[in-house]
CSV table of C-alpha atoms (C1' of nucleotides) in Angstrom, one decimal:
chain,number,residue,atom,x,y,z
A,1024,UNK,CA,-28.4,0.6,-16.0
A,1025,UNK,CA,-25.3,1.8,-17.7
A,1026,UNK,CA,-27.6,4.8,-19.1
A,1027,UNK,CA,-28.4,5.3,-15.5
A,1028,UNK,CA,-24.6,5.5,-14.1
A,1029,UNK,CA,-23.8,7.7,-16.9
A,1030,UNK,CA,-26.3,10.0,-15.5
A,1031,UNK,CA,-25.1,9.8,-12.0
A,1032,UNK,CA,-22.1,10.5,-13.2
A,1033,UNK,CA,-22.8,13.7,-15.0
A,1034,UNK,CA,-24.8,14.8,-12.1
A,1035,UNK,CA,-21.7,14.0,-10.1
A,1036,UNK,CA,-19.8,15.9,-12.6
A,1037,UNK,CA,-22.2,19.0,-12.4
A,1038,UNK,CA,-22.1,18.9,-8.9
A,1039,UNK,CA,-18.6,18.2,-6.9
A,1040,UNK,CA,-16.3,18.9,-10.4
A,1041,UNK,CA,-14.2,16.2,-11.7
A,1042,UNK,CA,-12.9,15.8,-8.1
A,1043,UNK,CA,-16.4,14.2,-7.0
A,1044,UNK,CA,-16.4,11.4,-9.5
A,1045,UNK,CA,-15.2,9.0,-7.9
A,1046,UNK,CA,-16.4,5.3,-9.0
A,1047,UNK,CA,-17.9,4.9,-5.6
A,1048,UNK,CA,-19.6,7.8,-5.4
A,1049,UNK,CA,-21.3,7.3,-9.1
A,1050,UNK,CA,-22.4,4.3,-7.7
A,1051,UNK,CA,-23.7,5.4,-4.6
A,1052,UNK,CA,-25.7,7.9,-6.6
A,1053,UNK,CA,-27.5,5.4,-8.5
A,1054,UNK,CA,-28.3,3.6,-5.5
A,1055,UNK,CA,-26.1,0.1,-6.2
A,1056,UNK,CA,-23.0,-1.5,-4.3
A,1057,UNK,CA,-19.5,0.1,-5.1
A,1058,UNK,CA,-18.5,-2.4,-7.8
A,1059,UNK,CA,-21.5,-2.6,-9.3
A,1060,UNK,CA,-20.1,-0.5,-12.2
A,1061,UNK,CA,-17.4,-3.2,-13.2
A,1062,UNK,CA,-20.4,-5.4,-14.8
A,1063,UNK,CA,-21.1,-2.5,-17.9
A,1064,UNK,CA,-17.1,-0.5,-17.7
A,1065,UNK,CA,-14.1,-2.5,-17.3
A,1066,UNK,CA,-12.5,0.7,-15.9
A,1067,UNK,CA,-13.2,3.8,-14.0
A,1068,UNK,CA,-11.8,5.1,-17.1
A,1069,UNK,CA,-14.2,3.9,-19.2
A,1070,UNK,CA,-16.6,5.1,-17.5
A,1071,UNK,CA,-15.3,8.3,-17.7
A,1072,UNK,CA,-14.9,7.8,-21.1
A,1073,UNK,CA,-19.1,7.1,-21.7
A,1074,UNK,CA,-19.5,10.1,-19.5
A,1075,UNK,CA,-17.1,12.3,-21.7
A,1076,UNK,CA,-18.8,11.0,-25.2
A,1077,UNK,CA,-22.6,11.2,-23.7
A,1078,UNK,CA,-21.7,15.1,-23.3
A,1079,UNK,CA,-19.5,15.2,-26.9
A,1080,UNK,CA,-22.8,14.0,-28.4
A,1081,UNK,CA,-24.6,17.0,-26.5
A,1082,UNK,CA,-22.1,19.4,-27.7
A,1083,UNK,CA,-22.5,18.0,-31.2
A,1084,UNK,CA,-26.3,18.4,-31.6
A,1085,UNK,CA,-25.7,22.2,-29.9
A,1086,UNK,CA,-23.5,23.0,-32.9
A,1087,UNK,CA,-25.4,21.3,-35.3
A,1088,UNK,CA,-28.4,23.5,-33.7
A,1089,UNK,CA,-26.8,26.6,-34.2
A,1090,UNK,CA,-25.7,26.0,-37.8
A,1091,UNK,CA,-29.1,25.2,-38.5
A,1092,UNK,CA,-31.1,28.1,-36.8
A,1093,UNK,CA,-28.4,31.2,-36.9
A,1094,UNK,CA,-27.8,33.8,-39.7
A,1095,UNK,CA,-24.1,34.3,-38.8
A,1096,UNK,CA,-23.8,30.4,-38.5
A,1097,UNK,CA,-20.0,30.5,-38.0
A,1098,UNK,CA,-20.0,32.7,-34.6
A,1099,UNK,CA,-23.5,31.3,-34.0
A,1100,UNK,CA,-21.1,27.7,-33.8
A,1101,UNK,CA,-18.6,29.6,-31.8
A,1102,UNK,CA,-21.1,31.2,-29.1
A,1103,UNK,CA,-23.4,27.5,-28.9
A,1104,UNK,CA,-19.6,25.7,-28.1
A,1105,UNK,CA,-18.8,28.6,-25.4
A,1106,UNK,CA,-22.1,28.1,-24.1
A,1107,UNK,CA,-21.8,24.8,-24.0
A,1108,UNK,CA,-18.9,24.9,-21.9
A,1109,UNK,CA,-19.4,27.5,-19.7
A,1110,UNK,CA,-22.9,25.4,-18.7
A,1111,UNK,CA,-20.7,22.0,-18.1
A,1112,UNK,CA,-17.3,23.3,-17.3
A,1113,UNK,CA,-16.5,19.8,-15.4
A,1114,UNK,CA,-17.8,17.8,-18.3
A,1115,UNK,CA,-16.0,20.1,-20.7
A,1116,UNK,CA,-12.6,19.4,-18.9
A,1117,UNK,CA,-13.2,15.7,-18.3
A,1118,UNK,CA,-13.8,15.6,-22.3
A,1119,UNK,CA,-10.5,17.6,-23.4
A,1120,UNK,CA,-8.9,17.1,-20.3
A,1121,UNK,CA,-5.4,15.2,-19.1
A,1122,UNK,CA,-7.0,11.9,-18.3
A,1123,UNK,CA,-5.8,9.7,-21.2
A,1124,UNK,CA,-8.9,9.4,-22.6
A,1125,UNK,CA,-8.3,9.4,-26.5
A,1126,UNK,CA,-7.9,5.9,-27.9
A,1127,UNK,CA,-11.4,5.2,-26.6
A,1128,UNK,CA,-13.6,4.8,-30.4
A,1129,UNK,CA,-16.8,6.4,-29.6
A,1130,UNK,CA,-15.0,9.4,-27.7
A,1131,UNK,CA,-13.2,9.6,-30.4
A,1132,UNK,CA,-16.5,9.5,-33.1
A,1133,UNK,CA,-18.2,11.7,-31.2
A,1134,UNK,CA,-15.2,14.3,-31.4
A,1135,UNK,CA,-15.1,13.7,-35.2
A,1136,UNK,CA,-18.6,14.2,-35.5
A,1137,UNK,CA,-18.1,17.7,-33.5
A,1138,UNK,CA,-15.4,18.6,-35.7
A,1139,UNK,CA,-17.0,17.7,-38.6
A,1140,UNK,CA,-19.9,20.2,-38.2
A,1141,UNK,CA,-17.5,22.9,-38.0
A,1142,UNK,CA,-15.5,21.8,-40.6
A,1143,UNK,CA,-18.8,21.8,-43.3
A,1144,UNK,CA,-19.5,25.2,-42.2
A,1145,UNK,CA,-16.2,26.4,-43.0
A,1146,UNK,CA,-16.2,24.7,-46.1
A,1147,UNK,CA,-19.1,26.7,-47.2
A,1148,UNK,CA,-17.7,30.0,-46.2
A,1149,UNK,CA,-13.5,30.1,-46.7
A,1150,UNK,CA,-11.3,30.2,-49.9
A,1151,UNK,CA,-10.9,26.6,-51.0
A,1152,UNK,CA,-7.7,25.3,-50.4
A,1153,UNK,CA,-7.5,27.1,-46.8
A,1154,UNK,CA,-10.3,25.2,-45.8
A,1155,UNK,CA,-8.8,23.0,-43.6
A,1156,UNK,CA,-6.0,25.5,-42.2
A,1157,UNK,CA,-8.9,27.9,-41.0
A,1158,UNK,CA,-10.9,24.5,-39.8
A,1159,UNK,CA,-8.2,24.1,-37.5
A,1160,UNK,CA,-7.4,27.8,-36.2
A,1161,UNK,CA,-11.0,27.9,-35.8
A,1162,UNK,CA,-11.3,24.9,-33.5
A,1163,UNK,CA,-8.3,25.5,-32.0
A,1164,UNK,CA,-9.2,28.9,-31.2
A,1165,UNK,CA,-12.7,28.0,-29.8
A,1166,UNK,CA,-11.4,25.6,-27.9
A,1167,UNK,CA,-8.7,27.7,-26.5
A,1168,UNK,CA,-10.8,30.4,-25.5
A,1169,UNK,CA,-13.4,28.0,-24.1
A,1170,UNK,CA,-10.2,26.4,-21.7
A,1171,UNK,CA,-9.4,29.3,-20.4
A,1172,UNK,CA,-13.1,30.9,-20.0
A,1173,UNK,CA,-13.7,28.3,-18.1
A,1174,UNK,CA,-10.9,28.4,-15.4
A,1175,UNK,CA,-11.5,31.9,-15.6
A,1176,UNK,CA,-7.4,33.2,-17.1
A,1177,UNK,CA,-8.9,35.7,-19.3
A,1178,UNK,CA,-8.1,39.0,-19.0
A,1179,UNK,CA,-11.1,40.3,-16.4
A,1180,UNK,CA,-11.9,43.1,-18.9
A,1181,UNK,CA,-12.5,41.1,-21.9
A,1182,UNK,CA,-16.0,40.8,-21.4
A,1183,UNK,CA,-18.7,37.8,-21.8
A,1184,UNK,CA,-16.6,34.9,-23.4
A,1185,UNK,CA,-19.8,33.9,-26.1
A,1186,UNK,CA,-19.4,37.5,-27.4
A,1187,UNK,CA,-15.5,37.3,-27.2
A,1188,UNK,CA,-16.3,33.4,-29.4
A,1189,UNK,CA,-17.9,35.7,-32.4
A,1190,UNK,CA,-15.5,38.4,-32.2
A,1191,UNK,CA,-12.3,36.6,-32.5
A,1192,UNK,CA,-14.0,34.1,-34.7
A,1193,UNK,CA,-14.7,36.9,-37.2
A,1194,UNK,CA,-10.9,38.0,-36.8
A,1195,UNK,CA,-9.3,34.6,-38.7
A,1196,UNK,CA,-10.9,36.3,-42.1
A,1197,UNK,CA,-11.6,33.2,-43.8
A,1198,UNK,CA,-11.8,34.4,-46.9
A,1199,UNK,CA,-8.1,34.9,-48.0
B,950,UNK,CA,13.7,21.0,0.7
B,951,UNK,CA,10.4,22.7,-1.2
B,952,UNK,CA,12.7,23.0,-4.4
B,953,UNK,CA,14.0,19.1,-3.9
B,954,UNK,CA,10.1,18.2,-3.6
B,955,UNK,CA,9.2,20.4,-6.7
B,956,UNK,CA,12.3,18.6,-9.2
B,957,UNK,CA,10.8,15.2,-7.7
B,958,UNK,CA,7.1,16.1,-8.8
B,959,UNK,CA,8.4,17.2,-12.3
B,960,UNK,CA,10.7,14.1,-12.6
B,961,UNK,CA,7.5,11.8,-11.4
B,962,UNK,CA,5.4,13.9,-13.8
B,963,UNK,CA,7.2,13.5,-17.0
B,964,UNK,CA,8.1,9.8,-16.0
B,965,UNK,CA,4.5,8.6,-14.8
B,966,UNK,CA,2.1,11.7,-15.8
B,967,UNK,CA,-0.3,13.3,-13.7
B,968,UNK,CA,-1.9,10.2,-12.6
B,969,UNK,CA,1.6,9.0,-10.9
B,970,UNK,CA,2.1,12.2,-9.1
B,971,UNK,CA,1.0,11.2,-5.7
B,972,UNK,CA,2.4,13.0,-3.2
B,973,UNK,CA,3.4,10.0,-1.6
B,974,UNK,CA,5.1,9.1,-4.5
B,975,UNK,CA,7.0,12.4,-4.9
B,976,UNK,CA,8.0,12.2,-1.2
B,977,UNK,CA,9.4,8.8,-1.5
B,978,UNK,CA,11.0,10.3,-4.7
B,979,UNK,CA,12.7,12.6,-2.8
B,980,UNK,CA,13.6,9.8,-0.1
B,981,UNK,CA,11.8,11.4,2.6
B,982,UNK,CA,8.9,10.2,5.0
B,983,UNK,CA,5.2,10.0,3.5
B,984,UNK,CA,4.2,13.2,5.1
B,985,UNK,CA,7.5,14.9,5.1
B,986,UNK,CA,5.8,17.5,2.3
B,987,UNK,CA,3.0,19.1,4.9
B,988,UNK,CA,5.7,21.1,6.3
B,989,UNK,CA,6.2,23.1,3.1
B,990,UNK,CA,2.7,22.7,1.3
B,991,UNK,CA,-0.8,22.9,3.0
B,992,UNK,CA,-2.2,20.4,0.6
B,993,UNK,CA,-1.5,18.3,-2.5
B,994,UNK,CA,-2.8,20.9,-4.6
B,995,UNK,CA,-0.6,23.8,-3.4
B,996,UNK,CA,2.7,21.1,-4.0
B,997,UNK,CA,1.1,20.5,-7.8
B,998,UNK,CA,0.6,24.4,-7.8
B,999,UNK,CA,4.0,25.1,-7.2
B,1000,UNK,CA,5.3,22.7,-9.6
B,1001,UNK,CA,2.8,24.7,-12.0
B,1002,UNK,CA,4.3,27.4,-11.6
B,1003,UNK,CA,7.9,26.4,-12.0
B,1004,UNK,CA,7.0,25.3,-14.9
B,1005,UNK,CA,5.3,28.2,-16.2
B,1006,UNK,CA,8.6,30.2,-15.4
B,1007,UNK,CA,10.4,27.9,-17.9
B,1008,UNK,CA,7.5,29.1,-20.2
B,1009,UNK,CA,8.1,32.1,-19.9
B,1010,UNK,CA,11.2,32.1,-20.5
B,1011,UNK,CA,11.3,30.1,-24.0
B,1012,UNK,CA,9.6,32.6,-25.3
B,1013,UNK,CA,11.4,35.4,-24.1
B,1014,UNK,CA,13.9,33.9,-25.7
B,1015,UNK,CA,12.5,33.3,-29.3
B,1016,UNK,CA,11.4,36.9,-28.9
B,1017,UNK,CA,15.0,38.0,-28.5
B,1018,UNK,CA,16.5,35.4,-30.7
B,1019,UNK,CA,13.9,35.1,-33.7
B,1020,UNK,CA,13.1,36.8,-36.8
B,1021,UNK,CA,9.4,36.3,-37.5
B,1022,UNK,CA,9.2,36.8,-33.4
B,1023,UNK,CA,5.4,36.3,-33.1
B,1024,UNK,CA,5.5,32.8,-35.2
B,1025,UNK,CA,8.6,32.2,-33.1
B,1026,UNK,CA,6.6,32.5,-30.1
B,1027,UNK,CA,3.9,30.4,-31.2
B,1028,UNK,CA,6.7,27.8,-32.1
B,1029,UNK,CA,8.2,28.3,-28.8
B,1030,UNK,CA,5.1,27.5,-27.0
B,1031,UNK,CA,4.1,24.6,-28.7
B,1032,UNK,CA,7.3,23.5,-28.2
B,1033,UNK,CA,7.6,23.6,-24.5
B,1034,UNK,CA,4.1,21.7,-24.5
B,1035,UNK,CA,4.7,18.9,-26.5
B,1036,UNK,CA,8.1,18.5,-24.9
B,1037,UNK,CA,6.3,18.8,-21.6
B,1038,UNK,CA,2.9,17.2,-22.1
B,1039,UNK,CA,2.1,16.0,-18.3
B,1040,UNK,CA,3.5,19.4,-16.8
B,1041,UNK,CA,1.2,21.5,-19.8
B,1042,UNK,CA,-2.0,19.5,-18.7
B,1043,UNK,CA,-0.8,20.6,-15.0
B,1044,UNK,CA,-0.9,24.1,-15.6
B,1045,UNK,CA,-4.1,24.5,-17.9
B,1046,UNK,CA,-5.9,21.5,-16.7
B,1047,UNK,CA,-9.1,20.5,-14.5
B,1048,UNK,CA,-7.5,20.7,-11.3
B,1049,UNK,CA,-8.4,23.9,-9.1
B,1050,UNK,CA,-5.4,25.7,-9.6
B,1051,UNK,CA,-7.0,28.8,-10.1
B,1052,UNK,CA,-6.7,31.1,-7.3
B,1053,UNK,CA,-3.4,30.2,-6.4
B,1054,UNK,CA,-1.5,33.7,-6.9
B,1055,UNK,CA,2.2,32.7,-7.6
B,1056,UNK,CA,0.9,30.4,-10.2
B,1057,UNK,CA,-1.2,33.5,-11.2
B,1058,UNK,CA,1.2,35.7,-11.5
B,1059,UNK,CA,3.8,33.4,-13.6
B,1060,UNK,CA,0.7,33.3,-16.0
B,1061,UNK,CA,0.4,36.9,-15.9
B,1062,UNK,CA,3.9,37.3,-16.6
B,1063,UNK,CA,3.8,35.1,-19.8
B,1064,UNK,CA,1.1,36.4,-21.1
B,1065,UNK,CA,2.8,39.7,-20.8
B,1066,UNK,CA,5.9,38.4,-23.3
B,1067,UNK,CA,3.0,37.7,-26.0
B,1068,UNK,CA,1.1,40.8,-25.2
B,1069,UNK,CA,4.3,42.9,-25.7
B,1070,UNK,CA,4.9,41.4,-29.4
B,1071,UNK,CA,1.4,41.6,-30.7
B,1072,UNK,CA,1.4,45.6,-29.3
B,1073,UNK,CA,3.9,46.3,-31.4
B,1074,UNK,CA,2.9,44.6,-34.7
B,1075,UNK,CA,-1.0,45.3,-34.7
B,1076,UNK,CA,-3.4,47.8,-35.1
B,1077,UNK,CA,-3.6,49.6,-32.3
B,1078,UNK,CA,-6.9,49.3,-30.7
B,1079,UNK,CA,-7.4,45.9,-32.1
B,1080,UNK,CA,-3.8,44.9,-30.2
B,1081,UNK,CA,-5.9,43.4,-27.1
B,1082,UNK,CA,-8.4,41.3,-29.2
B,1083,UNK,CA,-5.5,40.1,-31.2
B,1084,UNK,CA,-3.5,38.8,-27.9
B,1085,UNK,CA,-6.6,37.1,-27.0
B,1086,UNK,CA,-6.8,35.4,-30.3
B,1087,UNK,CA,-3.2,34.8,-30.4
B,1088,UNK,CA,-3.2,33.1,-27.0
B,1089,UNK,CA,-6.2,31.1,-27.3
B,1090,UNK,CA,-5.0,29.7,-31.5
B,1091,UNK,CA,-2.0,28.7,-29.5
B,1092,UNK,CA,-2.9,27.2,-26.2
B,1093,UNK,CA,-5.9,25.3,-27.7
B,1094,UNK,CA,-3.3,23.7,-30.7
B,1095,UNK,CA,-1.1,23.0,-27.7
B,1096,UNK,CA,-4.4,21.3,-25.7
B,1097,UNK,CA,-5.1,19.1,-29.3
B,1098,UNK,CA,-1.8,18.5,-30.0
B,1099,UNK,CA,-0.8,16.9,-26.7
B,1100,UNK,CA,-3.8,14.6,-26.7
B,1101,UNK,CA,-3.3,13.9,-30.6
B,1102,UNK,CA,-6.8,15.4,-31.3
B,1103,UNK,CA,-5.5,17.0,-34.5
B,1104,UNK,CA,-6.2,16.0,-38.0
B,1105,UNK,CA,-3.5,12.7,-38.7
B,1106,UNK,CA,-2.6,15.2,-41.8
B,1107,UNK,CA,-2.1,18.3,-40.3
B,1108,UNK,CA,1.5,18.0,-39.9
B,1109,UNK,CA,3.9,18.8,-37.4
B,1110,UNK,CA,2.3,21.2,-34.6
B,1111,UNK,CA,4.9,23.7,-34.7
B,1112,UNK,CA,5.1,24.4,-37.8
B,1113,UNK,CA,0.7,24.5,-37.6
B,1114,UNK,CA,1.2,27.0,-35.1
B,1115,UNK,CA,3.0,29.1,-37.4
B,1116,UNK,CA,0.9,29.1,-40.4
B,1117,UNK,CA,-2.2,29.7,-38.0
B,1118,UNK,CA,-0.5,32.4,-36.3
B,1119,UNK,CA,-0.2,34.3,-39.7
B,1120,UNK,CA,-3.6,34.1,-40.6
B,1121,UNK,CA,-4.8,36.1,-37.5
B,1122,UNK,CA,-3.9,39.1,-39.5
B,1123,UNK,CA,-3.0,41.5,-37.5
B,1124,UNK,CA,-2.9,44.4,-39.5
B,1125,UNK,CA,-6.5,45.1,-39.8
C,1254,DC,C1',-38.5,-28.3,-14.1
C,1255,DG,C1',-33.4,-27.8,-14.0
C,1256,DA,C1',-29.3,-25.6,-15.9
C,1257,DT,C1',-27.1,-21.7,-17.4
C,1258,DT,C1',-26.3,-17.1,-17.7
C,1259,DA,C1',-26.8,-12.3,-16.5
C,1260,DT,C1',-26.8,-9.1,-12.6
C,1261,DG,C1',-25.5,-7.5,-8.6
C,1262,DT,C1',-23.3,-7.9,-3.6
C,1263,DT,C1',-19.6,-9.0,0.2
C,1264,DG,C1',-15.2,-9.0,1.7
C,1265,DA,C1',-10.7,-8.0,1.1
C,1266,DC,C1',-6.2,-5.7,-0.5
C,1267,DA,C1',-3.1,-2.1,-1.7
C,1268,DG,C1',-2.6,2.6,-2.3
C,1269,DT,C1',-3.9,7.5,-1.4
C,1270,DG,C1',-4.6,12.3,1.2
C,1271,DT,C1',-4.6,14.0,5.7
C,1272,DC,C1',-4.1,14.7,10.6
C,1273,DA,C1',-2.4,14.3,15.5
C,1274,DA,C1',1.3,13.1,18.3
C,1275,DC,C1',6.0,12.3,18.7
C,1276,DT,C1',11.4,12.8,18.4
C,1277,DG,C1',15.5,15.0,17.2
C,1278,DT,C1',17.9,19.3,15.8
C,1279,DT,C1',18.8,24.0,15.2
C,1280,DT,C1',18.2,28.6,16.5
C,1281,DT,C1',17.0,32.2,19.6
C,1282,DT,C1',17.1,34.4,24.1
C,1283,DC,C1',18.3,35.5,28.8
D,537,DG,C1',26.6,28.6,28.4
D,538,DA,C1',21.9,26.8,29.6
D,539,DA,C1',17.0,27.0,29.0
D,540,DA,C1',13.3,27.7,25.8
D,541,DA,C1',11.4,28.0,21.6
D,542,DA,C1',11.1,27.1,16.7
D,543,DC,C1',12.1,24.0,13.1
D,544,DA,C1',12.3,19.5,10.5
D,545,DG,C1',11.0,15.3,9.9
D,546,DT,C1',8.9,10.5,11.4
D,547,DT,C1',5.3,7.1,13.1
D,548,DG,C1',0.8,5.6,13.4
D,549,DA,C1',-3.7,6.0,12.3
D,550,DC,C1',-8.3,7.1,9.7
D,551,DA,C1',-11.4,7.4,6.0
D,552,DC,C1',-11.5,6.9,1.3
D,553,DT,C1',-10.4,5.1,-3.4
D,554,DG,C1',-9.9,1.5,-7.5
D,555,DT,C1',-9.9,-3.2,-8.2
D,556,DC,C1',-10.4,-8.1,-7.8
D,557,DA,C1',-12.1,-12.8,-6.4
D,558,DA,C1',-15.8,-15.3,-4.5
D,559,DC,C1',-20.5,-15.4,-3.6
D,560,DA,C1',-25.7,-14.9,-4.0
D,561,DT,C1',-29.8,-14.1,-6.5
D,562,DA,C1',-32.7,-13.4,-10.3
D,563,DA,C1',-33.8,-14.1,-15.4
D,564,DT,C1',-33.7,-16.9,-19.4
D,565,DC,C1',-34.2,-21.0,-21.9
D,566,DG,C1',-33.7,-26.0,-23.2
DNA sequence: CGATTATGTTGACAGTGTCAACTGTTTTTC
DNA sequence: GAAAAACAGTTGACACTGTCAACATAATCG
């Protein structure tokens, strides 16, 4: 049953934005009484939580996907996390979002897991030494451009976002 | 009155965060009746807009400011920026977070306007033709280190943000 | 079988966003 | 200057939310 909340919620999510997701409403969705949800999350933020880290693990395999299957792996990372959160913009903001949602472990192993992919592939591909400097403008950039994709503040000329992922991505010349 | 309801939301907001910014609770901030605000804002969102975009004002002002006062002025930017977000968390995740507050045109248009400060350094110290790409890049390295660094999503090692946001900023590389 | 525990439901409380109706005050207009 | 209109703010109410305590029912196990 927690499984099945979880999904409610996300359809929730997918469906009325972050607004929509309320406690009640997740459990009306799965068809059981409004504080039914207090016997698996001790919060509505927990809840929220599971609901951010089920997607986290999503994103995770999407990158992990991309590494595995793409010739220019790093922008092939870049365009599957755009993707990513372009298809789930309300899960994408309820994951990075202002809800004070670090300090929850398996968010935050999920999220290391994330970063970890990233961070191998630039291992592989940037000077040692700057590895971890470009890590970090990389997901930092991603993530950036994926934020403001999403609530649509980029410049209206600048063209599909996944593209705009690989372009910029190629401009942080990792190899000096 | 608007202006005595907008410094009540940004003292409830740095006080209490987004979650304490009811608009009950910034009307009885502001020692007026519960419903007192419908007179100057259709809706709780166009109130949180507005203190959005006072906010974004300050913004752009800071880094006016390190553009007129600094010496490496795009770093200084970048440093300005992160600055105003960390000092600022709650009203950071206001502007650029999940709520709807796209659309609103003020709030818009303050955006617009700080972009432009950014926009106006990197044209003068990049390729030209590359100058909007770089922007781009520029804004998203800084706004997503700005998103991590608020919710302590980056790397226990990485060091003060600022001073991240400097280094990161340099390796965009303009010139080329 | 009976006792215990897991699972879920009812009922209630405070707090929220929002609206309609009301009162007092200021400004406009003749 | 008086009547009328616009403004500014209040009261009362409604549906909804998160949360908790108390209750019912089903599953498990000795």
């Amino acid at each position: 049953m927690r499984a099945a909340l979880i999904t409610a919620g996300r359809q929730l999510l997918a469906e009325a934005g972050l607004a929509g997701l309320s406690l009640r409403a997740v459990t009306r969705q799965a068809g059981v009484s409004p504080t039914a949800a207090y016997r698996y999350f001790a919060d509505r933020e927990h809840l929220l939580a599971a609901i951010a880290t089920s997607g986290v693990w999503e994103l995770t395999a999407d990158l992990e996907a991309a590494d595995r299957l793409g010739v220019d792996k790093l922008q092939d990372q870049a365009c599957a996390y755009i993707r990513f959160a372009v298809a789930n913009p309300a899960l994408y903001r309820l994951i990075f979002g202002p809800e004070r949602l670090s300090h929850y472990p398996e968010l935050e192993s999920a999220l290391a897991a994330a970063y970890g992919v990233l961070a191998a592939r630039v291992a592989k591909q940037a000077a040692p030494g700057r590895a971890t400097d470009k890590t970090m403008a990389c997901w930092c950039l991603v993530h950036g451009l994926a934020s403001l994709a999403i609530d649509s503040r980029l410049p209206p000329d600048a063209g599909p976002a996944q593209l705009l992922a690989a372009r910029l991505t190629a401009t942080l010349s990792l190899e000096n």
